[in-house]
Short mmCIF file of C-alpha atoms in Angstrom, two decimals:
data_model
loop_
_atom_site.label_atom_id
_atom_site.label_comp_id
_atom_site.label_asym_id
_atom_site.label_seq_id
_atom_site.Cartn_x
_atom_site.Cartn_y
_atom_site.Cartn_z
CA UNK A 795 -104.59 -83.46 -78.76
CA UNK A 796 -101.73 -81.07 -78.34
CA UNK A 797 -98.60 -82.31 -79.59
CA UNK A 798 -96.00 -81.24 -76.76
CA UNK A 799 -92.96 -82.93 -78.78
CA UNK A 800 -89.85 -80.36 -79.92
CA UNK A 801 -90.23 -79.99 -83.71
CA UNK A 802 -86.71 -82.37 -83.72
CA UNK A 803 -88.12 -84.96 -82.09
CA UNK A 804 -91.58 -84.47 -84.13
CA UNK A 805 -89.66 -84.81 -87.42
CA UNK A 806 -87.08 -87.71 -86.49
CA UNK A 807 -90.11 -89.69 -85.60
CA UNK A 808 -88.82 -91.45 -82.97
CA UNK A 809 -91.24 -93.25 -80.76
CA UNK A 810 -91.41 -96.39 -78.05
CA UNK A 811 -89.49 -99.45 -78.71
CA UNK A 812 -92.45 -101.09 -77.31
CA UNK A 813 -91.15 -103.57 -74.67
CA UNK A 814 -92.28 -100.88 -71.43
CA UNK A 815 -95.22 -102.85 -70.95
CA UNK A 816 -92.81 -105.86 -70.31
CA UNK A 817 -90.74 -104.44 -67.97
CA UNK A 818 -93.58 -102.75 -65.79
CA UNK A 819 -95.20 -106.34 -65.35
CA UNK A 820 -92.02 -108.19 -64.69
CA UNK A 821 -91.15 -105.10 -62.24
CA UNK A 822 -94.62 -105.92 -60.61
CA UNK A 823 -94.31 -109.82 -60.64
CA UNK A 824 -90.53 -109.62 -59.27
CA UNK A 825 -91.90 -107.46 -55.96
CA UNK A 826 -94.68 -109.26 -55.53
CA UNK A 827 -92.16 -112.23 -55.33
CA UNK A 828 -89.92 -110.74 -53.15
CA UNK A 829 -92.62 -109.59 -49.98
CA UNK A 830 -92.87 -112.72 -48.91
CA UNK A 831 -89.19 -113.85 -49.34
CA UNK A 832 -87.84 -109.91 -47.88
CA UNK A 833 -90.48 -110.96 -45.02
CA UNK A 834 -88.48 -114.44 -44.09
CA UNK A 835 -84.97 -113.28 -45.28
CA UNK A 836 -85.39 -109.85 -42.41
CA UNK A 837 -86.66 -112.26 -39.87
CA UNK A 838 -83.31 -114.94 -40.63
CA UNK A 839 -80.82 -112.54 -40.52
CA UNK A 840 -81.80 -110.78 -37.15
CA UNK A 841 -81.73 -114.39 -35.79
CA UNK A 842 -78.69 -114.94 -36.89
CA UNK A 843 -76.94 -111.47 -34.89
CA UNK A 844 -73.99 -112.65 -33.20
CA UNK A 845 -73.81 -115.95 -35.07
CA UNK A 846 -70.65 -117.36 -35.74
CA UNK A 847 -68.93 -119.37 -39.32
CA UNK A 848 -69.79 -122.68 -38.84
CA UNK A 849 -73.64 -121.74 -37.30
CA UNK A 850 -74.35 -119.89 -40.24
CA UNK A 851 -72.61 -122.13 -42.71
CA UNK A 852 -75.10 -124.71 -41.60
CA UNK A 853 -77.49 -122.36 -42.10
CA UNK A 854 -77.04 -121.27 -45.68
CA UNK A 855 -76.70 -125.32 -46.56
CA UNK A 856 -79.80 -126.13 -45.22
CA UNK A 857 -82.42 -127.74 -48.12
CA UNK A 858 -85.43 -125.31 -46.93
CA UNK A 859 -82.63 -121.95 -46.81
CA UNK A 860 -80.88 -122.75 -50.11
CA UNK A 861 -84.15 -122.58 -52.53
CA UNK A 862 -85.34 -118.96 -50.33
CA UNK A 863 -81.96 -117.89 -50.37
CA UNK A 864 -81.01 -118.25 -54.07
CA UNK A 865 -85.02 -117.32 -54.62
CA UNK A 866 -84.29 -114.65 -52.59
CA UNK A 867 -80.84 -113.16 -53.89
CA UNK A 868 -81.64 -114.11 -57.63
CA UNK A 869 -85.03 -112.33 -57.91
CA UNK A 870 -83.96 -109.44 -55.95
CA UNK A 871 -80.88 -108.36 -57.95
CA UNK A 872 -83.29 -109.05 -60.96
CA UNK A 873 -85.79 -106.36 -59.69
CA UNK A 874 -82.87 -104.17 -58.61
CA UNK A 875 -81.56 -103.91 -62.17
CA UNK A 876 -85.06 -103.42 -63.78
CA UNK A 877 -85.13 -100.54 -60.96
CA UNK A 878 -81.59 -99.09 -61.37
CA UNK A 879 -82.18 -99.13 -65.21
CA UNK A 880 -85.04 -96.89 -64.77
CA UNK A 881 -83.05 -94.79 -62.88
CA UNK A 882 -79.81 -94.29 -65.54
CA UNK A 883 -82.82 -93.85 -68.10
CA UNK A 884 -83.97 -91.09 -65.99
CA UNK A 885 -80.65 -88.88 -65.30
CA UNK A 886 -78.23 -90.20 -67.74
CA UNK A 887 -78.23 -89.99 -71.58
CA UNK A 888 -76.30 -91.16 -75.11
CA UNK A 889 -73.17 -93.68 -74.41
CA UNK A 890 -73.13 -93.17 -70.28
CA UNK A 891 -76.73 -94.14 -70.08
CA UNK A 892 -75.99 -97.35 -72.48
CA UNK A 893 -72.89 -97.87 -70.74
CA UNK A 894 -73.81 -97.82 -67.29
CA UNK A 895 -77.65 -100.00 -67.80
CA UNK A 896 -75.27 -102.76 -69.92
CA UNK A 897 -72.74 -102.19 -66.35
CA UNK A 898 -75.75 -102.47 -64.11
CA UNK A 899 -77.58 -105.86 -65.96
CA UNK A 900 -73.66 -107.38 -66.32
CA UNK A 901 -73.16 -106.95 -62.33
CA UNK A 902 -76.06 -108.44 -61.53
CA UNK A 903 -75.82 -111.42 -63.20
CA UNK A 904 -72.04 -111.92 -61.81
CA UNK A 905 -72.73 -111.49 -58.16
CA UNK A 906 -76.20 -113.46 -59.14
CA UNK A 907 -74.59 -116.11 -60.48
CA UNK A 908 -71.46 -116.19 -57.97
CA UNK A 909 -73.93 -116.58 -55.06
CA UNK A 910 -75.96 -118.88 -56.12
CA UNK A 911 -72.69 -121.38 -56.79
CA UNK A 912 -71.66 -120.59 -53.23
CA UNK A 913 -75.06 -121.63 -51.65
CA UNK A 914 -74.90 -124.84 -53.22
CA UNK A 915 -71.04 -125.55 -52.72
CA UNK A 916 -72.41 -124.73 -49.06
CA UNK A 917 -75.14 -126.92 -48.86
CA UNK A 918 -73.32 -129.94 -51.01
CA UNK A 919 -70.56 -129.71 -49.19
CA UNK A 920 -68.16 -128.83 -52.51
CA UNK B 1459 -93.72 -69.74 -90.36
CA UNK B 1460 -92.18 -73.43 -91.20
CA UNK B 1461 -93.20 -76.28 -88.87
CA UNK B 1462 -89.62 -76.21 -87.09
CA UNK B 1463 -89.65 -72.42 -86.13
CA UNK B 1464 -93.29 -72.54 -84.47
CA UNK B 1465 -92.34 -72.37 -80.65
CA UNK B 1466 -93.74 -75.35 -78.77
CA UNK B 1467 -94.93 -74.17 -75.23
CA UNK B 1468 -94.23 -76.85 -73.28
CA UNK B 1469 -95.27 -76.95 -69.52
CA UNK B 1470 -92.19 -75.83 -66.85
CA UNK B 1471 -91.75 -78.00 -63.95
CA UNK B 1472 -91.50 -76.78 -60.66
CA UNK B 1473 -89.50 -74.13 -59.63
CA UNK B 1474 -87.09 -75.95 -57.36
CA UNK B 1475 -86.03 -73.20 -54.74
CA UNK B 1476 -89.58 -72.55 -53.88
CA UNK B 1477 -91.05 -76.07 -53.97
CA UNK B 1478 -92.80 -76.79 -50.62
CA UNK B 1479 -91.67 -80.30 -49.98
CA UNK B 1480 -94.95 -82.69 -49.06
CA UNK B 1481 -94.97 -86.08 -47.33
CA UNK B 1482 -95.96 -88.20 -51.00
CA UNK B 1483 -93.59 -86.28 -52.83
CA UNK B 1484 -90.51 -86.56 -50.18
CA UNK B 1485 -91.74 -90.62 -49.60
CA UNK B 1486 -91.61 -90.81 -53.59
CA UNK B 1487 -87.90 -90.18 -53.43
CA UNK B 1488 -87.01 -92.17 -50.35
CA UNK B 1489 -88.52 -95.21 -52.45
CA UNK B 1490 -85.95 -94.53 -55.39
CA UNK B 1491 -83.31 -93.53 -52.94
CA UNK B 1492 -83.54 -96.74 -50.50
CA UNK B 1493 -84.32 -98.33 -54.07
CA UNK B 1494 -80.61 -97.57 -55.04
CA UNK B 1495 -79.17 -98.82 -51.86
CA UNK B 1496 -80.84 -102.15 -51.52
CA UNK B 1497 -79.64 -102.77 -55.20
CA UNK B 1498 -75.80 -102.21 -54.36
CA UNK B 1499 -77.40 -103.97 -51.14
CA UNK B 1500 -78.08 -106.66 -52.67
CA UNK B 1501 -74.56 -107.37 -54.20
CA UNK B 1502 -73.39 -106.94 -50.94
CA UNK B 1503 -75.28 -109.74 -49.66
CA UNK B 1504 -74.03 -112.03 -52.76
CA UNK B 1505 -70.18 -111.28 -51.34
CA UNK B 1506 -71.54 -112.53 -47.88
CA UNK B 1507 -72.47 -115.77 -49.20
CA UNK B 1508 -69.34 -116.30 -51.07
CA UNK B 1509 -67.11 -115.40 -48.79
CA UNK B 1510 -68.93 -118.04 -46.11
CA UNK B 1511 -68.08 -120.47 -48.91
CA UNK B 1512 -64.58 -119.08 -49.53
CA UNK B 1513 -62.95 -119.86 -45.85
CA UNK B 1514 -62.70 -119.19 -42.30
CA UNK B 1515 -60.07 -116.21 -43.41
CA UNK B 1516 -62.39 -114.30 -45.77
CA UNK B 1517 -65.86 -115.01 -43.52
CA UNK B 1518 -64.03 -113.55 -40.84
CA UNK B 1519 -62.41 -110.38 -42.93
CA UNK B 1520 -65.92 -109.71 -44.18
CA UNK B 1521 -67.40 -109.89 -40.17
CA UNK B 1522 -64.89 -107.44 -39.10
CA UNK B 1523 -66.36 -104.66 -41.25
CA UNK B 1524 -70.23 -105.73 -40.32
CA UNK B 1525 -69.06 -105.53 -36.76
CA UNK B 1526 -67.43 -102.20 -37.12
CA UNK B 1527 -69.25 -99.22 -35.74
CA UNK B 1528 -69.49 -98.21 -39.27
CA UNK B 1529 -70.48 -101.30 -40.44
CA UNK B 1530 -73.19 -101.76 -37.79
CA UNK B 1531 -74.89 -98.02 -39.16
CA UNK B 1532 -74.71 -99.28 -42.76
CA UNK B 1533 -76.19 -102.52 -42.22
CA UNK B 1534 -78.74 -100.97 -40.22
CA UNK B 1535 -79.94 -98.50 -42.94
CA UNK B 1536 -80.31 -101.28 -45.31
CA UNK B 1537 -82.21 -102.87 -42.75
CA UNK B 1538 -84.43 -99.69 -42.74
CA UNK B 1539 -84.27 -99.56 -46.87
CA UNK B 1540 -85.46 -102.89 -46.35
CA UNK B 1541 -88.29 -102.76 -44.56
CA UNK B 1542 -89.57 -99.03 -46.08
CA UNK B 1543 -88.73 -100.22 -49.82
CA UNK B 1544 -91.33 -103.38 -48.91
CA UNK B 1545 -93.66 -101.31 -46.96
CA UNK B 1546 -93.84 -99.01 -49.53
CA UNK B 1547 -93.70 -101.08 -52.61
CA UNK B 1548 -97.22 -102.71 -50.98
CA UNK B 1549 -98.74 -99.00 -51.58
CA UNK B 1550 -97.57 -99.38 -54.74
CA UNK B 1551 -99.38 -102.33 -55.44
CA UNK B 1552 -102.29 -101.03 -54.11
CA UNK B 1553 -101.89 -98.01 -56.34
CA UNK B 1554 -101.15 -100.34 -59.60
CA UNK B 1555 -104.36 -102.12 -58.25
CA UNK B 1556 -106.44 -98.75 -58.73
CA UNK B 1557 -106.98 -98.31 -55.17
CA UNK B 1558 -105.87 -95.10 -52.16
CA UNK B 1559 -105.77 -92.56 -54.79
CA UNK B 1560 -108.01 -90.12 -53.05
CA UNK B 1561 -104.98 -87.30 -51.33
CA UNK B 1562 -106.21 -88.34 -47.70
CA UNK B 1563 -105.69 -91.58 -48.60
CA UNK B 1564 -102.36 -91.19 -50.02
CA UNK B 1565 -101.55 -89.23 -46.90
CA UNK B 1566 -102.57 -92.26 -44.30
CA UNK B 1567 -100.84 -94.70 -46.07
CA UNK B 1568 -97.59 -92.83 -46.43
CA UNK B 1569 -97.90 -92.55 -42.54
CA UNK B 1570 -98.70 -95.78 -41.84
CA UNK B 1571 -95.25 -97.05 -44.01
CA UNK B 1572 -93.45 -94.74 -42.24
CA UNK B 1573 -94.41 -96.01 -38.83
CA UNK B 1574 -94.12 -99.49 -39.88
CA UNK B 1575 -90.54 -99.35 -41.23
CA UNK B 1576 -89.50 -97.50 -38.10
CA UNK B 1577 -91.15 -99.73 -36.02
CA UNK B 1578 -89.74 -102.77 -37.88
CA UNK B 1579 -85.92 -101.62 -37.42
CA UNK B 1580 -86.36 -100.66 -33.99
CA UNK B 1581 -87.19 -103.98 -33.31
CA UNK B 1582 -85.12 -105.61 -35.26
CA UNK B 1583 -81.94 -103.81 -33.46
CA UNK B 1584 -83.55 -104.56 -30.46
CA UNK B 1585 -83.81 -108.41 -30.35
CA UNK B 1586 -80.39 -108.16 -32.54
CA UNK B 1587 -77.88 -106.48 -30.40
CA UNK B 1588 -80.02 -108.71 -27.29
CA UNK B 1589 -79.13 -111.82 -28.93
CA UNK B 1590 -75.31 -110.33 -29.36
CA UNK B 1591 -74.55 -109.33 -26.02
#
């Protein structure tokens, strides 16, 4: 088979670091996940139009709505940073692209983590 | 003529300006586009839930953007990122699966998600702004 590398990349022998296959499957698992819980989460929300603090306080601190909702906002971010490292990979290069995928997985687990203390100091009444 | 002088004749991609745009190529980008926006999306949605466990005060500063006019559009194309992102990661699947590769297929499917997401934020406006005023 034709080899289509540059002569550069032919000679510094660079290749796969080998964990694609990883990230593909967890990409897959994480979406397969979220259908059901994107399904429930849409319906929720346009119930709760017009709702007011303490309505959707009660809400959020409900047993059943605090396991889908940090389900919910924890696998989602995951699958959005798998996603949004694709994307740096695919328009950014050198220290930006590093940069901005080590920005990208830091965020998410903030805001992950942040959320998913506030649903249960909701629903615990902290 | 060493290795690193041989010219490697690599295949050009396509020519940009003259690039007839087609329904699985244009729906191909709406997925990464709507991709991108339900990721920043989703932070969005971890400040909601903080500030309802904040206070009163910073519940109430967050609701007066989402009530804005502005607000209202931008939660309403996440809605619609939302429901295409799902509709079309399902063709995905299928795809992953091995299956609708045949270009009519591909075609009817890409339809069908687009009728489906519109469909599925029209109605969701609908029995929203109903249940508001």
């Amino acid at each position: 088979m034709d080899d289509r590398r540059t002569p550069l990349a032919r000679a510094r022998g660079l290749g796969s670091a080998r964990d694609g296959v990883h990230h593909w499957w967890v990409q897959r698992l994480t979406a397969i996940a979220l259908i059901p819980l994107v399904v429930w989460f849409a319906v929720s929300l346009v119930m709760l139009s017009g709702a007011d603090y303490a309505v959707v306080r009660a809400w959020i601190g409900s047993p059943l709505v605090i396991v889908l909702l940090i389900l919910t906002i924890g696998i989602g971010l995951h699958h959005g940073q798998l996603g949004m490292q694709v994307v740096w990979e695919d328009y950014t290069n050198g220290a930006l692209r590093v940069a901005m995928i080590v920005l990208t997985k830091f965020l998410a687990a903030l805001f992950g983590l942040g959320a998913i203390v506030a649903i249960l100091r909701i629903g615990l009444g902290g | 003529m060493s290795v690193a002088n041989r010219p490697v004749h690599r295949p050009l991609s396509p020519h940009l300006q003259i690039y007839r745009p087609q329904l699985t190529s244009m729906l191909s980008i709406l997925h990464r586009a709507t991709g991108i926006a339900l990721a920043v999306g989703a932070l969005y949605l971890a400040v909601w839930v903080m500030c309802a466990a904040a206070s009163p005060r910073a519940y109430a500063t967050f609701q007066s953007f989402n009530t804005s006019i502005v607000g209202r559009l931008v939660l309403g194309g996440w809605l619609f990122s939302g429901f295409y992102h799902l509709c079309n990661g399902i063709r995905h699947l299928f795809w992953d699966a091995g299956y609708g590769f045949e270009l009519k297929d591909a075609y009817r499917s890409g339809w069908i998600v687009v009728a489906v997401s519109l469909v599925a934020t029209a109605l969701s406006w609908i029995v929203g702004l109903r249940l508001i005023y």
